[in-house]
Short mmCIF file of C-alpha atoms in Angstrom, two decimals:
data_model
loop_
_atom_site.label_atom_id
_atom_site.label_comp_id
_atom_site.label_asym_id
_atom_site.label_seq_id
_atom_site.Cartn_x
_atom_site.Cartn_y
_atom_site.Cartn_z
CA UNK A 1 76.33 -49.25 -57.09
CA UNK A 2 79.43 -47.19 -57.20
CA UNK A 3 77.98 -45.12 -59.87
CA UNK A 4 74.53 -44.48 -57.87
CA UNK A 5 76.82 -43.43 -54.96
CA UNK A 6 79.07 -41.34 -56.90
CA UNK A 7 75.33 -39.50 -59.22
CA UNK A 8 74.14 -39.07 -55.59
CA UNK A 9 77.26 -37.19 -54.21
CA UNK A 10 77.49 -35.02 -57.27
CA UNK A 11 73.53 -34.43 -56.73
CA UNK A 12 74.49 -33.65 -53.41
CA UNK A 13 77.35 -31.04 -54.29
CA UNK A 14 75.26 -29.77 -57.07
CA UNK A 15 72.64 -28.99 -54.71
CA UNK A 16 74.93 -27.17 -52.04
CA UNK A 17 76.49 -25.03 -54.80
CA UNK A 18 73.32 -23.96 -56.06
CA UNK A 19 71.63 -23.18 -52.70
CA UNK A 20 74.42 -21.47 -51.86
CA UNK A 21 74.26 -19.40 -55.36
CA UNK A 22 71.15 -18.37 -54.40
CA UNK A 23 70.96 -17.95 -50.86
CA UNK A 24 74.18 -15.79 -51.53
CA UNK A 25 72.52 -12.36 -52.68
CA UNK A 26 70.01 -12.35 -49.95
CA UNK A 27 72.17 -13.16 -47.35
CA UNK A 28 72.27 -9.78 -46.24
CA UNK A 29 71.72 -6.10 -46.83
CA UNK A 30 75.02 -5.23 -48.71
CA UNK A 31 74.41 -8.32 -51.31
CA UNK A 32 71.01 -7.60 -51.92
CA UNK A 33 72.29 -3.84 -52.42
CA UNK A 34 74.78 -4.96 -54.71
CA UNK A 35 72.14 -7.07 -56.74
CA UNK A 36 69.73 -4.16 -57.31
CA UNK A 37 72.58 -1.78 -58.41
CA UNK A 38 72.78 -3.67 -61.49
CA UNK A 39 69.04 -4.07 -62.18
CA UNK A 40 68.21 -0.99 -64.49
CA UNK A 41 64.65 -2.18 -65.73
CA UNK A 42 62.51 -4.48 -65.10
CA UNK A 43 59.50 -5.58 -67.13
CA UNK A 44 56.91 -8.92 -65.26
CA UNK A 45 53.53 -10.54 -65.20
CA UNK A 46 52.32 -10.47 -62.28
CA UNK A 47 48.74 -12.20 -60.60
CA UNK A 48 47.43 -10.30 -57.98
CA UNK A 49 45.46 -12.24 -54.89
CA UNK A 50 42.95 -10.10 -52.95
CA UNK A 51 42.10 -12.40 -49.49
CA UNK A 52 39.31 -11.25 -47.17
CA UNK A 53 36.96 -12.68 -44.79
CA UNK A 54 34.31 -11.19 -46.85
CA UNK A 55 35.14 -13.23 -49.96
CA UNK A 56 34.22 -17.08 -50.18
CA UNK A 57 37.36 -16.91 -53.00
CA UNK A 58 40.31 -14.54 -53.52
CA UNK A 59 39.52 -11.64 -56.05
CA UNK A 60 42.10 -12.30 -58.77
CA UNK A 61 44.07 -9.54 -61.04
CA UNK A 62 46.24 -9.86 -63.53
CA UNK A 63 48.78 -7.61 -65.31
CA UNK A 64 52.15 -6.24 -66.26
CA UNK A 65 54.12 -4.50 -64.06
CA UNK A 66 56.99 -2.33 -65.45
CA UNK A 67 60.11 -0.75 -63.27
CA UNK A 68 63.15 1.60 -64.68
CA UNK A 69 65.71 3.04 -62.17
CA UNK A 70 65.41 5.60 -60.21
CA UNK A 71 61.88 5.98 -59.54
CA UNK A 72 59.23 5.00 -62.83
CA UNK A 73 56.57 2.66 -62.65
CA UNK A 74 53.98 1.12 -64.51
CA UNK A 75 51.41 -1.11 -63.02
CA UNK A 76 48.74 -2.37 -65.68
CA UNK A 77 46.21 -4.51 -64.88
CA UNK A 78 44.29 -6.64 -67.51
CA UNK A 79 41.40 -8.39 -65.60
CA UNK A 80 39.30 -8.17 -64.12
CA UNK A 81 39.49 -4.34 -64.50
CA UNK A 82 41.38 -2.12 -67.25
CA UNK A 83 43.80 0.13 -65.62
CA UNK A 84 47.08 1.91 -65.44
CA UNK A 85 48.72 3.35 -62.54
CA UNK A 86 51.75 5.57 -63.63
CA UNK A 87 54.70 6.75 -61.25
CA UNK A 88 57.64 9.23 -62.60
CA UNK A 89 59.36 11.81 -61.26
CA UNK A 90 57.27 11.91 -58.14
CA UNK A 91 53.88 12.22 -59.76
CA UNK A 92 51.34 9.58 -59.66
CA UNK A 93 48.21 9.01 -62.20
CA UNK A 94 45.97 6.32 -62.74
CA UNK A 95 43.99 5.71 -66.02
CA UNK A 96 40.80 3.31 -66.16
CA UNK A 97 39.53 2.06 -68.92
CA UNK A 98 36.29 2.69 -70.03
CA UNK A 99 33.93 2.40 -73.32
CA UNK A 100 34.91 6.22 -74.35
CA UNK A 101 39.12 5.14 -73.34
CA UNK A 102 41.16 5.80 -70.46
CA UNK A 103 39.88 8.31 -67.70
CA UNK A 104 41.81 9.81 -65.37
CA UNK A 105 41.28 9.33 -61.93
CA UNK A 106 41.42 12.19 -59.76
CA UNK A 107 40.23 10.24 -56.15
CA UNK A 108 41.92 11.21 -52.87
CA UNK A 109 43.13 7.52 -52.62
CA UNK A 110 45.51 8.07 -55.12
CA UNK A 111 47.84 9.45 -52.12
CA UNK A 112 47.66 6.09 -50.67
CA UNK A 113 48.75 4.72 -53.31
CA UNK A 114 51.26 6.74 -53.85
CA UNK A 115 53.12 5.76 -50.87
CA UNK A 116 53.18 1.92 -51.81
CA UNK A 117 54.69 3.26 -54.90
CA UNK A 118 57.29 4.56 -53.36
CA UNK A 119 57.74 1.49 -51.01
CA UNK A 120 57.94 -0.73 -54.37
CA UNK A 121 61.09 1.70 -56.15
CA UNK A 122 62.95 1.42 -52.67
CA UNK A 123 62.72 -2.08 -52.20
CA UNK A 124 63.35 -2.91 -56.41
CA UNK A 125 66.42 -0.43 -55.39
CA UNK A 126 67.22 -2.94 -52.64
CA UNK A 127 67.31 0.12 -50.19
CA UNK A 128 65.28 -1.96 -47.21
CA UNK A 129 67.62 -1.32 -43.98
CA UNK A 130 66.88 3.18 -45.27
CA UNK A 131 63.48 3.08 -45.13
CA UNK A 132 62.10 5.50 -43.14
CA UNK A 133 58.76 3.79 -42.63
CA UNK A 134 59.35 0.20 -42.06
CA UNK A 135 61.93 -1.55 -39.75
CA UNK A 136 63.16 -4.94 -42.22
CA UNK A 137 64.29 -8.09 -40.98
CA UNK A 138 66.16 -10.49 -43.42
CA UNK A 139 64.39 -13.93 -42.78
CA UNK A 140 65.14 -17.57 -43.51
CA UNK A 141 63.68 -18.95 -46.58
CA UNK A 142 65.00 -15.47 -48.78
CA UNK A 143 62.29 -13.83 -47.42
CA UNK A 144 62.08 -9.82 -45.49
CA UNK A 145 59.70 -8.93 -43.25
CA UNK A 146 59.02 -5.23 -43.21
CA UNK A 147 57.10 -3.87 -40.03
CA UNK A 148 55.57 -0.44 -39.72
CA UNK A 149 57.64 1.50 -37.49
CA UNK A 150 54.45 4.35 -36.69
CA UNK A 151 51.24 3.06 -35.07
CA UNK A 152 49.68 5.22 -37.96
CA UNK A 153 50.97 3.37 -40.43
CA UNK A 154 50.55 0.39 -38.91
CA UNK A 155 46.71 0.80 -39.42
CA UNK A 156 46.87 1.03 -42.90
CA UNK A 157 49.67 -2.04 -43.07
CA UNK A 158 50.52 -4.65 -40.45
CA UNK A 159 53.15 -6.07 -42.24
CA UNK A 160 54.59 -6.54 -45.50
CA UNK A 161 56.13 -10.23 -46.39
CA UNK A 162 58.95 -10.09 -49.48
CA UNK A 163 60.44 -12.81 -51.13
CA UNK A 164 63.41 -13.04 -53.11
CA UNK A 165 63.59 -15.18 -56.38
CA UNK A 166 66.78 -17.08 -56.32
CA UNK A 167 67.83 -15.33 -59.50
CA UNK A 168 69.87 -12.37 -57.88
CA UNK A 169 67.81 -8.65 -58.01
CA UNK A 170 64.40 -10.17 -58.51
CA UNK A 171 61.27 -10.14 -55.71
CA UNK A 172 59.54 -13.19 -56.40
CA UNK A 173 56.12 -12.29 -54.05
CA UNK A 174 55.07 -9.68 -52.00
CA UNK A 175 52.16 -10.03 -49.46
CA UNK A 176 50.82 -6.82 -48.13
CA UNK A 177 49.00 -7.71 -45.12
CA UNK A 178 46.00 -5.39 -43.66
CA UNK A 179 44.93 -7.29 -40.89
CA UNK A 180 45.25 -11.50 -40.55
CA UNK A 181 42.33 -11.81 -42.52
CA UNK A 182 43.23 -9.25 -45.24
CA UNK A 183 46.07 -9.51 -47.50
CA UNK A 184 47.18 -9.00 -50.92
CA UNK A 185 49.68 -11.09 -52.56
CA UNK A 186 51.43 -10.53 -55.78
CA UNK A 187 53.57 -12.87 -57.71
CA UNK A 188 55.39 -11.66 -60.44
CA UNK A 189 56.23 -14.55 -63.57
CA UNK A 190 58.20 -14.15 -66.69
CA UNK A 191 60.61 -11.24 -64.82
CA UNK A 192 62.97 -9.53 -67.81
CA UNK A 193 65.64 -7.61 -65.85
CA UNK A 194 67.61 -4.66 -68.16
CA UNK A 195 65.46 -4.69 -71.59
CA UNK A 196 65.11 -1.61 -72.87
CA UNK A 197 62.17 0.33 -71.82
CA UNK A 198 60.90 3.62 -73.53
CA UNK A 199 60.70 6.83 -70.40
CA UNK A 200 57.35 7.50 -72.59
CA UNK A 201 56.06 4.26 -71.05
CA UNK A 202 55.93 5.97 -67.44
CA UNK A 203 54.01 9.11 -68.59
CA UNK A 204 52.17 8.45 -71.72
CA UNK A 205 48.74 5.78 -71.60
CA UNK B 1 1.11 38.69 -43.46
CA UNK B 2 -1.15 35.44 -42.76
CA UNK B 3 -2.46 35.50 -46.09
CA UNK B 4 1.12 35.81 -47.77
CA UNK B 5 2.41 32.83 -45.40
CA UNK B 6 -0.85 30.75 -46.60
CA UNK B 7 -0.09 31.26 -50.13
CA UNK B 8 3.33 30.56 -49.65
CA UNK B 9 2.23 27.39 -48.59
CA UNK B 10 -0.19 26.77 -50.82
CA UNK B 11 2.56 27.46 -53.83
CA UNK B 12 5.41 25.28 -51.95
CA UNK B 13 2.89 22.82 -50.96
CA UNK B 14 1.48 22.79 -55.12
CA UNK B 15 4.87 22.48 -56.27
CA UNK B 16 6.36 20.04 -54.42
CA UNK B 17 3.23 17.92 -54.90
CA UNK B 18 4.13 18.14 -58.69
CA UNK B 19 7.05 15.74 -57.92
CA UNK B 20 5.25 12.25 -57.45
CA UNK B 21 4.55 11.32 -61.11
CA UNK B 22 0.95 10.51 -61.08
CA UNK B 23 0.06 6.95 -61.80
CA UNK B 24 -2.40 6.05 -64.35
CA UNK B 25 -4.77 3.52 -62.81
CA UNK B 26 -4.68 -0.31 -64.28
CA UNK B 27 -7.06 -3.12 -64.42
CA UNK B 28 -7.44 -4.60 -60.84
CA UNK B 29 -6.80 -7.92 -61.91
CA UNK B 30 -3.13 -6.92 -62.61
CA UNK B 31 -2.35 -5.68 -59.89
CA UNK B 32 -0.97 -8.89 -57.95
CA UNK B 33 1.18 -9.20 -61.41
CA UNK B 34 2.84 -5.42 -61.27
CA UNK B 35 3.62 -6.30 -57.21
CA UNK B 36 5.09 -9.53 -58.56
CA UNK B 37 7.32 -7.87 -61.27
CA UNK B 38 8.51 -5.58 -58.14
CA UNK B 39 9.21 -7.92 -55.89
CA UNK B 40 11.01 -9.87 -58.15
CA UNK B 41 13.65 -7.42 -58.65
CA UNK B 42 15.00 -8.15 -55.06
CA UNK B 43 17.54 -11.34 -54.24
CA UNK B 44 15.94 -13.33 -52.22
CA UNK B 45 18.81 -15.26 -49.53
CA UNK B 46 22.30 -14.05 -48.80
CA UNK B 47 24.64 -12.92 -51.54
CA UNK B 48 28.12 -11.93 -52.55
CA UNK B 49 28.75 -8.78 -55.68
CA UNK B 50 31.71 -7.56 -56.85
CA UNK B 51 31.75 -4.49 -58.63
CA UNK B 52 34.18 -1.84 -59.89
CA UNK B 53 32.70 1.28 -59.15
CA UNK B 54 33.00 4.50 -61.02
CA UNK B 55 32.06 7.89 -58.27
CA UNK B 56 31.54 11.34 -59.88
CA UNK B 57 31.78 14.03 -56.89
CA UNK B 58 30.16 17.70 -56.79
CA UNK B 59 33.46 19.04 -58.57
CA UNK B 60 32.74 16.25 -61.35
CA UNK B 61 35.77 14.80 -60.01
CA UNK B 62 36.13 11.04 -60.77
CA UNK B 63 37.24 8.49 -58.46
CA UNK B 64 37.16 4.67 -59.41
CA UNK B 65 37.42 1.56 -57.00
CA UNK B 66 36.47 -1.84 -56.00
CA UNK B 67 33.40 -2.32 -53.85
CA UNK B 68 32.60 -6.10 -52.36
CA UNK B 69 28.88 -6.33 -51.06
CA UNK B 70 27.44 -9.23 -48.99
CA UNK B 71 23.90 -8.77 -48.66
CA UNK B 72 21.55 -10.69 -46.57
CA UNK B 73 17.67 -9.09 -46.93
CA UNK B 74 15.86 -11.22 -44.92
CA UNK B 75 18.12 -9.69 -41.67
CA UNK B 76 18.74 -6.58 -43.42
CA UNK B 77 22.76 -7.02 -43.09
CA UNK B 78 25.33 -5.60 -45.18
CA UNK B 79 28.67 -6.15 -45.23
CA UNK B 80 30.78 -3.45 -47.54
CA UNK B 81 34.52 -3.31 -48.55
CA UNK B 82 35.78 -0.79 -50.65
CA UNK B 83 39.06 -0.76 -51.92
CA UNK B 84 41.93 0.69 -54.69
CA UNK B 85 42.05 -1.74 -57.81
CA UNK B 86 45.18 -2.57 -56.69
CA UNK B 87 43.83 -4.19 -52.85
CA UNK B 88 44.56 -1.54 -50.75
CA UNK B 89 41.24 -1.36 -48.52
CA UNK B 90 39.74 1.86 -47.96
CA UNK B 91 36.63 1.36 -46.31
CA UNK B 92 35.45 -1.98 -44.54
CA UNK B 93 32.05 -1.66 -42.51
CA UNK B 94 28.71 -3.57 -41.51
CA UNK B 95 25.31 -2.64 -41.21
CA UNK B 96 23.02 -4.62 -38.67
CA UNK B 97 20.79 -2.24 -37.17
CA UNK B 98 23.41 0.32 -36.78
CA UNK B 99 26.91 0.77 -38.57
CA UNK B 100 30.09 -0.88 -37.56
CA UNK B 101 32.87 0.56 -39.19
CA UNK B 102 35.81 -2.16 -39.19
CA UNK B 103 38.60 -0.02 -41.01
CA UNK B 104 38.69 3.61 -42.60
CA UNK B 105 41.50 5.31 -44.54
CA UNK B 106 40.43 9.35 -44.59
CA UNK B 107 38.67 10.14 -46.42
CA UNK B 108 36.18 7.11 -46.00
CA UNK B 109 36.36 7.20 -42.25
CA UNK B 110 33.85 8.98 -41.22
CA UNK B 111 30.31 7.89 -39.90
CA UNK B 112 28.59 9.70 -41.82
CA UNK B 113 30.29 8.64 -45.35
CA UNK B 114 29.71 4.70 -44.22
CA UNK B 115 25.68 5.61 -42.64
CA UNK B 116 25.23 7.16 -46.69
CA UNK B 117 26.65 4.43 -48.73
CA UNK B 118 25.11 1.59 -46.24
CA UNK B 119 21.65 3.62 -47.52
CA UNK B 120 22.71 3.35 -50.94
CA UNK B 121 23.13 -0.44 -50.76
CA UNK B 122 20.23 -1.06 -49.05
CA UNK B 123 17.82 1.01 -51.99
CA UNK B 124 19.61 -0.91 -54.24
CA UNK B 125 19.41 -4.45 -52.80
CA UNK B 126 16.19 -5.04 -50.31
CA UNK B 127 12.52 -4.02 -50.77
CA UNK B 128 11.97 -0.39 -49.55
CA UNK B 129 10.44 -0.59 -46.20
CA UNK B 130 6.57 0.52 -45.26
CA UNK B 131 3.39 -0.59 -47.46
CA UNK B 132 3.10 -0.02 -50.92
CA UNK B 133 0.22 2.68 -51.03
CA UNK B 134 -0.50 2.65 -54.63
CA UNK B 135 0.24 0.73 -58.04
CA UNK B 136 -0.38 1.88 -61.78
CA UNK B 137 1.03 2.08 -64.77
CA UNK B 138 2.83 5.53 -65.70
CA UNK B 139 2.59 7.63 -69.25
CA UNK B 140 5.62 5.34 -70.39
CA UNK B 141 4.22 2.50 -70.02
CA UNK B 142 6.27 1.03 -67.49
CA UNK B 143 4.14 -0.67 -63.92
CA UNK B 144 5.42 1.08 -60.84
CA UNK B 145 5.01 0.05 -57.22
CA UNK B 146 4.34 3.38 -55.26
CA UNK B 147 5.84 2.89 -51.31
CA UNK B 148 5.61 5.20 -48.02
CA UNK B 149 8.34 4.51 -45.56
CA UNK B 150 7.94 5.08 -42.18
CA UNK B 151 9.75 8.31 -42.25
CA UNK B 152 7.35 9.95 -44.63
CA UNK B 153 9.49 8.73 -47.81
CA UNK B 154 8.19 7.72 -51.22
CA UNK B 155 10.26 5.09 -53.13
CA UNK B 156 9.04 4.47 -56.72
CA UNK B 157 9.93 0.49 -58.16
CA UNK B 158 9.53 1.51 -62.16
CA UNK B 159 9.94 -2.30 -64.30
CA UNK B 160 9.37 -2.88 -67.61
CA UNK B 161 10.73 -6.65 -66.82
CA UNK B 162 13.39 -7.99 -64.25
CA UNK B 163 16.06 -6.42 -66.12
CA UNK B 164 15.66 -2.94 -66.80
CA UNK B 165 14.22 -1.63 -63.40
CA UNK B 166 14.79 1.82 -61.75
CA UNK B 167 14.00 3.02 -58.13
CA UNK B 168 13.04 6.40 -57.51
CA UNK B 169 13.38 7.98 -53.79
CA UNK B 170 11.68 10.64 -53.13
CA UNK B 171 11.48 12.67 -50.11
CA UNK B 172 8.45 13.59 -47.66
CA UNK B 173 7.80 16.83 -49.78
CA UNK B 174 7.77 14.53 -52.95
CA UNK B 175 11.32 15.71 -54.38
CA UNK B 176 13.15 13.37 -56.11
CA UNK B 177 16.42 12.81 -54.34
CA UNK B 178 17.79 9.77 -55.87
CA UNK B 179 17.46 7.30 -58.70
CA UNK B 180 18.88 4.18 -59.34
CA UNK B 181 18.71 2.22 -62.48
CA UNK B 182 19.27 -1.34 -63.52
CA UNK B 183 20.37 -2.61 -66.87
CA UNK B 184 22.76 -4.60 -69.04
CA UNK B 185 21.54 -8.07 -66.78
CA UNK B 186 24.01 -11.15 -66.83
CA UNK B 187 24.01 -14.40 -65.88
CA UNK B 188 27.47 -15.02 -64.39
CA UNK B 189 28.95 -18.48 -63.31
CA UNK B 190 27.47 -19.86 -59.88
CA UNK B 191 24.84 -17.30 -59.73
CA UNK B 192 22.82 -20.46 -60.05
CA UNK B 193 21.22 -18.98 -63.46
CA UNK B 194 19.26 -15.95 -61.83
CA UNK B 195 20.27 -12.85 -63.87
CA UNK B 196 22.21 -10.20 -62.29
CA UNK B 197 21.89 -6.00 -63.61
CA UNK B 198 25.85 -5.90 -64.94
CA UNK B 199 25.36 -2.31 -64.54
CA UNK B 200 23.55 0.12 -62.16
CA UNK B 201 23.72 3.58 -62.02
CA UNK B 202 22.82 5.79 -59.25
CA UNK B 203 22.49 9.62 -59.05
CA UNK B 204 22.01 11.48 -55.88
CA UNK B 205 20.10 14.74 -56.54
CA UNK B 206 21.16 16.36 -53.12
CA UNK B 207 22.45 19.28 -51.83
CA UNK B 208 26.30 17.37 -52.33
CA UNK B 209 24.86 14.88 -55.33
CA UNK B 210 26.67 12.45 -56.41
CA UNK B 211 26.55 9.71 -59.46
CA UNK B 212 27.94 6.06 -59.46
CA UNK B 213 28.28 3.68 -62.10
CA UNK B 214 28.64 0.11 -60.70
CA UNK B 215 29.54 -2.50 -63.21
CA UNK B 216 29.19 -6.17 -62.18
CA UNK B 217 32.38 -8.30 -61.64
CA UNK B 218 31.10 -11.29 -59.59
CA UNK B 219 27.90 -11.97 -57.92
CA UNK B 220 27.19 -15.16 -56.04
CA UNK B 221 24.57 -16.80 -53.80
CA UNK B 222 26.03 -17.73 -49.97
CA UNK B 223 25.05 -20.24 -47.69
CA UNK B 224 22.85 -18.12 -44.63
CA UNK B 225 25.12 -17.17 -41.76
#
């Protein structure tokens, strides 16, 4: 009995430490600051949930997603369609794969996309009280709620929903929402922070 | 001068004639079998396709994205989403009798953009409208169901069999304006075995033509409205 009581106060203990652990570096803007300045890279799976009133299911994607301080990323996807989308030094491409290899894609959408990009290396940089576009609220559960601060923008995106992995410096899942009935929601797995990855990575296919 | 307007007229007239393919006549007794073959190539009942889609503008510039159909013939609805492969939506708009556009980032805002592709879908998907006027068998081989839309149109249905079909618009003058074919069919889980084109290609011959290449990544049947 004494044991029991003593396995469930340690339990207890254990638990508080480690919820404090990880509430710690997203318990406000200067921790979460602090945990991004010592992510360099960072290399994760990630599955990709399309949700619309259109679809009777989500449309599922799946791919790697690569990050390296300042400003370079990679987004791959695998299924259900071949494709790369390439940020570095301010310049976005995106490669699809076809039968003859990767073509280029020269569509005006790119400049939308472009802008997400951007919104993904300043939140990986843990920069989300400086963002010009989005006012960010740090919410209970390690999440951050970014709202549009333009009515422009806020047609494009009502809100964005982060949330923070309880290892320090990682997102865990972003949902970008369009409307109520139209988000996206990401979830990165197998997250390597700091492994070395090659600059070639960000420009070359 | 009224003899040089006639045979302008008579040489327009003679050359845009030359654009409906003529039809070699068939045996009399097929003919209920080469409207069947054509009107097989429509879904009957209300369905859901996923494609990617690859666009080729004017400048032979090439965009690629995600298009999500819902199609319901027997109302003549369509529902279209277009969107980056990574979810951003573009384009979100209905067609029920007129065009409802839901949500447009520039440059697939405009009315006329969604009126254009909602015509594309619809020559793709549901049985061209008005009577077919004439059926026959062309120097290929291949049956074709000759309609007349309201509008002074000609749509061509060319099949071989239900999987490698093309439609042929042509205008009131008889120029071809846009083809779309069918291939590469697929049967795809919960289609409910009917098979699907994985691949169809259109090509708008216009004064601002375009091509797209629309490669199947879901299709399924939906319960009606």
């Amino acid at each position: 009995m004494k044991i029991k009581k003593c396995y469930s106060s340690v339990s207890i203990f254990i638990l508080f430490i480690a919820s404090y652990l990880s509430i710690g570096w997203a318990d406000n803007w200067d921790q979460i600051k602090k945990s991004a300045v010592e992510v360099n890279t960072v290399k994760a799976d990630f599955i990709q949930e399309k949700h619309m009133k259109i679809l009777t299911k989500p449309l599922i994607s799946r791919g790697v997603f690569y990050y390296k301080v300042p400003k370079s990323l990679r987004w791959e996807y695998i299924s259900p369609v071949k494709s790369i989308l390439m940020m570095q030094n301010g310049k976005t491409k995106r490669f699809i794969k076809k039968n003859e290899g990767y073509i280029e894609d020269n569509s005006a959408n790119l400049q939308a996309m472009k802008f997400v990009l951007q919104e993904i290396t300043m939140w990986l940089s843990g920069r989300f009280d400086e963002n010009p576009d989005f006012t960010a609220t740090l919410e209970s559960g390690h999440k951050i709620l970014l709202l549009p601060k333009e009515k422009s923008l806020s047609m494009m995106i009502q809100k964005i929903e982060l949330t923070l992995s309880d290892r320090p410096g990682i997102i865990k899942s972003v949902k970008i929402y369009e409307s109520e009935n139209s988000f996206t929601k990401l979830v990165f797995k197998k997250v390597i922070l700091n492994d070395k990855i090659e600059d070639s990575l960000f420009r070359k296919i | 001068m009224k003899s040089v307007t006639f045979l302008f007229i008579l040489i327009f007239g003679t050359i845009s004639c030359t654009g409906l393919p003529k039809l070699d006549p068939v045996n009399s007794s097929i003919i209920p079998e080469i409207h069947k073959r054509c009107s097989a190539l429509f879904l009957n009942g209300r369905w859901e396709f996923i494609h990617s889609i690859e666009a080729t503008m004017p400048n032979n510039k090439k965009s690629f994205i995600i298009g999500i159909t819902v199609i319901s013939p027997e109302i003549k609805r369509v529902e279209s989403v277009i969107m980056t492969i990574e979810g951003l939506v573009l384009f979100d708009a209905c067609y029920e009798q007129k065009v409802v556009i839901n949500r447009g980032i520039p440059p697939f805002d405009s009315v006329d953009f969604a009126r254009h592709l909602m015509d594309d879908i619809k020559l793709m998907f549901f049985k061209p409208d008005g009577q077919i006027i004439e059926a026959g068998m062309l120097s290929s081989g291949e049956y074709v169901c000759r309609h007349k839309s309201n509008d002074g149109h000609f749509v061509d249905i060319v099949t071989n069999n239900v999987c490698a079909w093309e439609i042929r618009r042509y205008t009131p003058s008889a120029a071809l304006r846009k083809t779309i074919k069918a291939s590469h069919c697929k049967t795809l889980p919960g289609s409910n075995g009917i098979r699907i084109p994985g691949r169809i290609e259109l090509d708008d011959r216009g004064a601002n033509g375009y091509s797209l290449t629309l490669e199947l990544i879901g299709a399924k049947p939906l319960a009606k409205n």
